[in-house]
mmCIF file of C-alpha atoms in Angstrom:
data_model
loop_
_atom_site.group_PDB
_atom_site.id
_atom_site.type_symbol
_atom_site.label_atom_id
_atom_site.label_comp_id
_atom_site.label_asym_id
_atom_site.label_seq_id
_atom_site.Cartn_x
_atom_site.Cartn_y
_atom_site.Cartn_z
ATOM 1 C CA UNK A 1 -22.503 103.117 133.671
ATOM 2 C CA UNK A 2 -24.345 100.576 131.539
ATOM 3 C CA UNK A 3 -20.919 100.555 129.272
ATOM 4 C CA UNK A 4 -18.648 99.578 132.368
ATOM 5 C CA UNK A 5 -21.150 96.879 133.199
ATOM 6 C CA UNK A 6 -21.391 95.490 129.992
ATOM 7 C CA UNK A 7 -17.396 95.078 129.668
ATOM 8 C CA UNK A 8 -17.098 93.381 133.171
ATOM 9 C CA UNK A 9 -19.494 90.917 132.105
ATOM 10 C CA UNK A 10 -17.656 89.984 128.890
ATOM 11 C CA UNK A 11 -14.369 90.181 131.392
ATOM 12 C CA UNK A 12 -16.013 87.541 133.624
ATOM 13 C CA UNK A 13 -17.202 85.022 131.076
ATOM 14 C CA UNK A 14 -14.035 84.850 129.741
ATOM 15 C CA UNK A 15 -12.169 84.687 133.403
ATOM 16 C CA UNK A 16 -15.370 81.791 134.067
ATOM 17 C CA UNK A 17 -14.603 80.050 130.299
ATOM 18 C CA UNK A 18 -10.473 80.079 131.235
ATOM 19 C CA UNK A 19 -11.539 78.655 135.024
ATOM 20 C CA UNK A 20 -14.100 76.384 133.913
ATOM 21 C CA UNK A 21 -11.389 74.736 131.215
ATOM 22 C CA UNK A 22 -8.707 74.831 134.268
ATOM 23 C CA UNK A 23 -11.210 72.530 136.325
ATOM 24 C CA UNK A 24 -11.958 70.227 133.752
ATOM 25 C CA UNK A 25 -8.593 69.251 132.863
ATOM 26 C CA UNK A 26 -7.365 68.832 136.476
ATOM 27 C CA UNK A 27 -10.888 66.502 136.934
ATOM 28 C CA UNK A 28 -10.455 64.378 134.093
ATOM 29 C CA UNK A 29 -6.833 64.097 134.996
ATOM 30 C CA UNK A 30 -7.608 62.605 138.235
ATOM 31 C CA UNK A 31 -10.307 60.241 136.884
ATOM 32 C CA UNK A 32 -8.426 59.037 133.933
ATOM 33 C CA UNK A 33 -4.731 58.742 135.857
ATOM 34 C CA UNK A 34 -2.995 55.706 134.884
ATOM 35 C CA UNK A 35 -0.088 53.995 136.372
ATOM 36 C CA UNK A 36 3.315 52.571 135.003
ATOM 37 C CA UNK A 37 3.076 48.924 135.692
ATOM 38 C CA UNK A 38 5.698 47.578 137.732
ATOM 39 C CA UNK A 39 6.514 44.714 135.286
ATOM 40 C CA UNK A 40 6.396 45.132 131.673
ATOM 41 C CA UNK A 41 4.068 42.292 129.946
ATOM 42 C CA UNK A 42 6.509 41.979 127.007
ATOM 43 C CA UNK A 43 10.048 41.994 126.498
ATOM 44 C CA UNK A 44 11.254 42.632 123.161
ATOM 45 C CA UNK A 45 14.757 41.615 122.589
ATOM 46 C CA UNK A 46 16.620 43.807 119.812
ATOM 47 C CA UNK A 47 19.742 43.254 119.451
ATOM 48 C CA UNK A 48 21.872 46.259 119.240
ATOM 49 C CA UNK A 49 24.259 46.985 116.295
ATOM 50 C CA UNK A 50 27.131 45.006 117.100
ATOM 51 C CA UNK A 51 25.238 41.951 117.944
ATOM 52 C CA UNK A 52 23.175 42.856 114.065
ATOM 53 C CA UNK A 53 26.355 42.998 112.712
ATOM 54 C CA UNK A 54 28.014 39.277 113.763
ATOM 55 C CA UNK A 55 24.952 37.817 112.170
ATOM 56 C CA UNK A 56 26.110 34.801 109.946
ATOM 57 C CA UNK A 57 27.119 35.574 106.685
ATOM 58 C CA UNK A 58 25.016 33.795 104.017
ATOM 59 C CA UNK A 59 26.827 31.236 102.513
ATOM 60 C CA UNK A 60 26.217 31.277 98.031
ATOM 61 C CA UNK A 61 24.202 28.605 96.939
ATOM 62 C CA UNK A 62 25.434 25.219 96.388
ATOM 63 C CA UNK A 63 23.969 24.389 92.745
ATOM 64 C CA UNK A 64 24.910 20.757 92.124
ATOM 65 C CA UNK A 65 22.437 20.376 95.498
ATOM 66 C CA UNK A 66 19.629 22.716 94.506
ATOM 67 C CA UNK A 67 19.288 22.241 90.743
ATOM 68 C CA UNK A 68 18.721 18.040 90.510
ATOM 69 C CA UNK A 69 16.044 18.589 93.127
ATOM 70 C CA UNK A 70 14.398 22.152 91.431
ATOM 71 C CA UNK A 71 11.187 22.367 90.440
ATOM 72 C CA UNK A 72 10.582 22.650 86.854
ATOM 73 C CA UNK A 73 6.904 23.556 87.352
ATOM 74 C CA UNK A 74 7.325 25.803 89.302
ATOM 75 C CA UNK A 75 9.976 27.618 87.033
ATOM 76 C CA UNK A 76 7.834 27.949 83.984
ATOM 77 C CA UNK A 77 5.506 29.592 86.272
ATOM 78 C CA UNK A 78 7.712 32.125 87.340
ATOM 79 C CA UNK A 79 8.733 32.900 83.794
ATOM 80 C CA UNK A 80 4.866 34.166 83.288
ATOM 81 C CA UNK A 81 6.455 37.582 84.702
ATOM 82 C CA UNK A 82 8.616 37.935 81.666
ATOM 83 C CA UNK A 83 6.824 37.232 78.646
ATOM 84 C CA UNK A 84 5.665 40.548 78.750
ATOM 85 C CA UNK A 85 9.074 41.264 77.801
ATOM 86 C CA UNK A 86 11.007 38.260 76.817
ATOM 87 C CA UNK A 87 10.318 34.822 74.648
ATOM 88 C CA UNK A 88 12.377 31.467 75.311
ATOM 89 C CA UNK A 89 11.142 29.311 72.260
ATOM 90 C CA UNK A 90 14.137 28.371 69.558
ATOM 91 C CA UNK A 91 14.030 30.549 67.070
ATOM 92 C CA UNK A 92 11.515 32.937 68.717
ATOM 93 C CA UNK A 93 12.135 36.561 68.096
ATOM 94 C CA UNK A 94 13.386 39.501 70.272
ATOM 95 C CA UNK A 95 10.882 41.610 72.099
ATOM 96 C CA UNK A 96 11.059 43.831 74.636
ATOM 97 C CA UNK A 97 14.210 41.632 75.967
ATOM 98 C CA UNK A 98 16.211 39.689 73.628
ATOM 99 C CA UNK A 99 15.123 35.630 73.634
ATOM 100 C CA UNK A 100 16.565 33.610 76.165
ATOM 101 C CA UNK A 101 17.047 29.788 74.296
ATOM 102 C CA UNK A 102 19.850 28.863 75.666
ATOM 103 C CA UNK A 103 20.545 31.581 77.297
ATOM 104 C CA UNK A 104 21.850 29.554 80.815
ATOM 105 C CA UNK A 105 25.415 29.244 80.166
ATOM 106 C CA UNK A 106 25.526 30.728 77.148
ATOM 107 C CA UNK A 107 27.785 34.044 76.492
ATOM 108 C CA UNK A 108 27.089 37.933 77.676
ATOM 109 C CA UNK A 109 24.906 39.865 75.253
ATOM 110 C CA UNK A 110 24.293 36.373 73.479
ATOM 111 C CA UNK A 111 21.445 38.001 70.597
ATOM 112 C CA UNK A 112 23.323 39.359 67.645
ATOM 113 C CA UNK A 113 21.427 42.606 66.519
ATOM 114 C CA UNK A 114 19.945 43.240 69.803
ATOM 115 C CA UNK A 115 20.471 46.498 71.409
ATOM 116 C CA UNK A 116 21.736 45.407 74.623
ATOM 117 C CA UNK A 117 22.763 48.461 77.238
ATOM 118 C CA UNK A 118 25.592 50.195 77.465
ATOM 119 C CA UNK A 119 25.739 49.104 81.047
ATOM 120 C CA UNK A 120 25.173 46.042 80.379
ATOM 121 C CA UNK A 121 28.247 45.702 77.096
ATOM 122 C CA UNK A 122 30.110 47.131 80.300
ATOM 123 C CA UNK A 123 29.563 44.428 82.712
ATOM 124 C CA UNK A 124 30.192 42.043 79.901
ATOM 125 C CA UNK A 125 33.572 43.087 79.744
ATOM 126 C CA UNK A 126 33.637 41.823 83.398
ATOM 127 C CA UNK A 127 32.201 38.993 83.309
ATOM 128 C CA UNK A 128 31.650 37.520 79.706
ATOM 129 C CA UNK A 129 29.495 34.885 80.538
ATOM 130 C CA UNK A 130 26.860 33.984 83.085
ATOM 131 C CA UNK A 131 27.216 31.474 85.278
ATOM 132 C CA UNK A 132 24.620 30.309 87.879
ATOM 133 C CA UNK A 133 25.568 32.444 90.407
ATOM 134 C CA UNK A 134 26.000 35.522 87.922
ATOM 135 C CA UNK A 135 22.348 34.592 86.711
ATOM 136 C CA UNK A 136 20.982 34.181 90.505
ATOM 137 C CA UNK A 137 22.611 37.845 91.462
ATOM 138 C CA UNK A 138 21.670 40.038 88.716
ATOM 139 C CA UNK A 139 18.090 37.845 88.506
ATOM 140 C CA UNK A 140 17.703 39.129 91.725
ATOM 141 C CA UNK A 141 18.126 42.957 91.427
ATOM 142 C CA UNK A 142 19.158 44.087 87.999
ATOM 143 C CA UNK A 143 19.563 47.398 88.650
ATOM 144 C CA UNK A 144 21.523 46.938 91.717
ATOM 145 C CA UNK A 145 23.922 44.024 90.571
ATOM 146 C CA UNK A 146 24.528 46.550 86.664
ATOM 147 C CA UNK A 147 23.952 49.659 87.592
ATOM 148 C CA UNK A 148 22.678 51.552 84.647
ATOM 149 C CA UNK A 149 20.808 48.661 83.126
ATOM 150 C CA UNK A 150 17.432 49.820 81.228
ATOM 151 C CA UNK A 151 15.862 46.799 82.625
ATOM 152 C CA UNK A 152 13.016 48.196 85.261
ATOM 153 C CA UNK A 153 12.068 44.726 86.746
ATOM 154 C CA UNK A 154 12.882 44.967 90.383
ATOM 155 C CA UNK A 155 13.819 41.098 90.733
ATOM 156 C CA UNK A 156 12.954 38.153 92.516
ATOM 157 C CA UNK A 157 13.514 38.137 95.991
ATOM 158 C CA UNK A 158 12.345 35.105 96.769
ATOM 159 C CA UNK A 159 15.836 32.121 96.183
ATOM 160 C CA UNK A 160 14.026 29.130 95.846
ATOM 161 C CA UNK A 161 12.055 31.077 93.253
ATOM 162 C CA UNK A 162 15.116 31.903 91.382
ATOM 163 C CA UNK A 163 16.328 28.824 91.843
ATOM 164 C CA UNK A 164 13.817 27.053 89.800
ATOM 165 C CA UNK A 165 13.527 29.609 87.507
ATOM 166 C CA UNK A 166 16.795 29.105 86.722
ATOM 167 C CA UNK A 167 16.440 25.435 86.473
ATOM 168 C CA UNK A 168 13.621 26.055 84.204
ATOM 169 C CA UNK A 169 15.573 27.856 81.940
ATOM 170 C CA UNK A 170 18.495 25.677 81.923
ATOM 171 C CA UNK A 171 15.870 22.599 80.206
ATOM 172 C CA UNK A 172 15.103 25.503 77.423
ATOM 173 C CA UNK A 173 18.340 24.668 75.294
ATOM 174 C CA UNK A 174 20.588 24.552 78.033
ATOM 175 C CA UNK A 175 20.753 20.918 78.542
ATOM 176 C CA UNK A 176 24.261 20.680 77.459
ATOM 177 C CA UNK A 177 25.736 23.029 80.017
ATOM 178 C CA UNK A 178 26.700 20.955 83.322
ATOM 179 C CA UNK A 179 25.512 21.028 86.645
ATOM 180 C CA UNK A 180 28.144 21.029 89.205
ATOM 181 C CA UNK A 181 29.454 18.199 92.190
ATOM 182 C CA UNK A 182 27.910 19.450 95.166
ATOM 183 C CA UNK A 183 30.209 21.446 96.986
ATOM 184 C CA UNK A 184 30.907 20.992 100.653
ATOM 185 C CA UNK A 185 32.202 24.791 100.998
ATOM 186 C CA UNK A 186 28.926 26.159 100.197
ATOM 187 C CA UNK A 187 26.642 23.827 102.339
ATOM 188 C CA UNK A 188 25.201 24.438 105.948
ATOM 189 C CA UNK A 189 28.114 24.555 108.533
ATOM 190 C CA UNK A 190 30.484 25.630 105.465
ATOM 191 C CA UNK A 191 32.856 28.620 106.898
ATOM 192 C CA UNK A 192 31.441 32.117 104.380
ATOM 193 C CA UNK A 193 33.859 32.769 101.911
ATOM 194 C CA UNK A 194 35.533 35.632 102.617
ATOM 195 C CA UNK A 195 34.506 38.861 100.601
ATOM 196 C CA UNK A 196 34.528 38.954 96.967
ATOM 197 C CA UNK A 197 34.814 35.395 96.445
ATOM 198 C CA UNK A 198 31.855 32.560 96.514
ATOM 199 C CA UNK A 199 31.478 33.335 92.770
ATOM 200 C CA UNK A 200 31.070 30.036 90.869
ATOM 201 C CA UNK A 201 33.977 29.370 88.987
ATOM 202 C CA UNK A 202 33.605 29.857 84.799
ATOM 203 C CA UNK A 203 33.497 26.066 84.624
ATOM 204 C CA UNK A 204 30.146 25.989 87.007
ATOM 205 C CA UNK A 205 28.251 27.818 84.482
ATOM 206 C CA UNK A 206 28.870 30.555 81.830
ATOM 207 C CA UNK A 207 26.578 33.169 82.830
ATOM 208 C CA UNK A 208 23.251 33.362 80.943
ATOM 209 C CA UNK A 209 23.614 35.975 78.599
ATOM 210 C CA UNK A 210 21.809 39.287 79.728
ATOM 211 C CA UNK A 211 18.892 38.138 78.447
ATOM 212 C CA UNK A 212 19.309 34.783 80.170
ATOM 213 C CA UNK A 213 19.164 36.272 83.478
ATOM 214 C CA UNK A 214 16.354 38.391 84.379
ATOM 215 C CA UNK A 215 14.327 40.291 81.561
ATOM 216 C CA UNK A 216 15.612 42.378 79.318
ATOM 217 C CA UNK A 217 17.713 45.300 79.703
ATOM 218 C CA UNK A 218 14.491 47.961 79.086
ATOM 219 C CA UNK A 219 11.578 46.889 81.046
ATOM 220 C CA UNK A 220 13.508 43.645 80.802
ATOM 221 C CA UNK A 221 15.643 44.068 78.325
ATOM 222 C CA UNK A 222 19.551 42.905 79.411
ATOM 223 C CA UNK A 223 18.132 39.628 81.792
ATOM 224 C CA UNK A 224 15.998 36.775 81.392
ATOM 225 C CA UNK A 225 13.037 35.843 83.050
ATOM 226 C CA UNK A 226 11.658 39.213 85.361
ATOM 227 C CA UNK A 227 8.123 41.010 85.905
ATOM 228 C CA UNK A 228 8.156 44.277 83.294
ATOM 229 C CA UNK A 229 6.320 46.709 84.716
ATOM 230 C CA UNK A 230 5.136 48.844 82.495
ATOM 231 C CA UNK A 231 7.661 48.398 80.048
ATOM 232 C CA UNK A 232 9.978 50.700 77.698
ATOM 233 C CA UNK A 233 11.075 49.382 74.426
ATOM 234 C CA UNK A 234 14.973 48.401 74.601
ATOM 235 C CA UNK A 235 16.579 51.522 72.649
#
């Protein structure tokens, strides 16, 4: 009799837990019930995908505006992230990257001895020298703009940081290479070229040589001027 007793009680505590449980949810459901406002506070306008894609295309960047006006300063400073990797001085010898003297302008690949990438010997084929707007693309993601590059600096986002960077490099034994006209098809209001075009013609600037753009191909070893992170000597 005791046994049948003692089972009913453990039966009923656990029917009073499950009931007791049951009571507090349907309580605190009816003190903490909220209501859907009839008027949102904010409205947050995104646009959907076709109104994303009709955005304005970015028009290339106009040099013979940007460069007379670029801040030299400000250049040098930016090449701090790539003398882990690169030096710019005449005469100086190759590091991680090849030297970049004269590298704005200058021919692909531009450091005799230097083991450039194979990516990179590729791309020269391509495009044999750098202008400005071949330094400015790959400047801005190596890997992305020659694939296969051994260069590991992600790039410089940032334009008007490139932009003086570039500048900056052009006074280190680039002098000589011109600076275009200013050219009314790449200024505000300027229809975007169409794609595949917007390159700067040959004439506007050679391209700096791989070195010249963004460090060097390994952790900056095929472009000038980039951050190495933790860099890998250029095989």
């Amino acid at each position: 009799m005791s046994g049948d007793l003692k089972w009913n009680k453990i039966m009923g505590a656990c029917l009073g837990t499950a009931f007791a449980i049951l009571v507090v949810q349907q309580v605190s459901g009816m003190v903490y019930h909220t209501k859907q406002p009839e008027k949102m506070g904010y409205f947050v306008d995104a646009p959907d995908e076709a109104a994303a894609g009709a955005a304005e295309a970015v028009l290339p960047i106009d040099w013979g505006t940007v460069l007379p006006t670029a801040d030299l300063a400000a250049g040098e400073a930016a090449f701090a992230r790539c003398q882990a990797c690169h030096t710019v001085n005449s005469g100086g010898a190759d590091g991680i990257g090849p030297n970049l003297f004269g590298v704005v302008g200058g021919p692909a690949m531009h450091r005799a001895g230097f083991a450039y990438s194979d990516a990179m010997a590729k791309h020269k084929a391509e495009a044999p020298t750098w202008n400005y707007d071949e330094l400015d693309h790959f400047i801005n993601a190596p890997g992305r703009y020659v694939p296969g590059t051994k260069m590991s600096f992600a790039g410089i986002r940032d334009e008007k940081t490139r932009i003086n960077l570039i500048a900056w490099l052009r006074s280190q034994g680039s002098g000589g290479y011109a600076i275009p006209a200013p050219d009314p098809a790449r200024q505000p209001g300027a229809a975007a070229p169409a794609e595949g075009e917007g390159e700067a013609p040959a004439a506007e600037g050679a391209a700096a040589t791989e070195a010249g753009s963004a460090p060097a191909d390994a952790p900056a070893v095929d472009a000038p001027a980039t951050q190495a992170t933790n860099p890998a000597p250029d095989a």
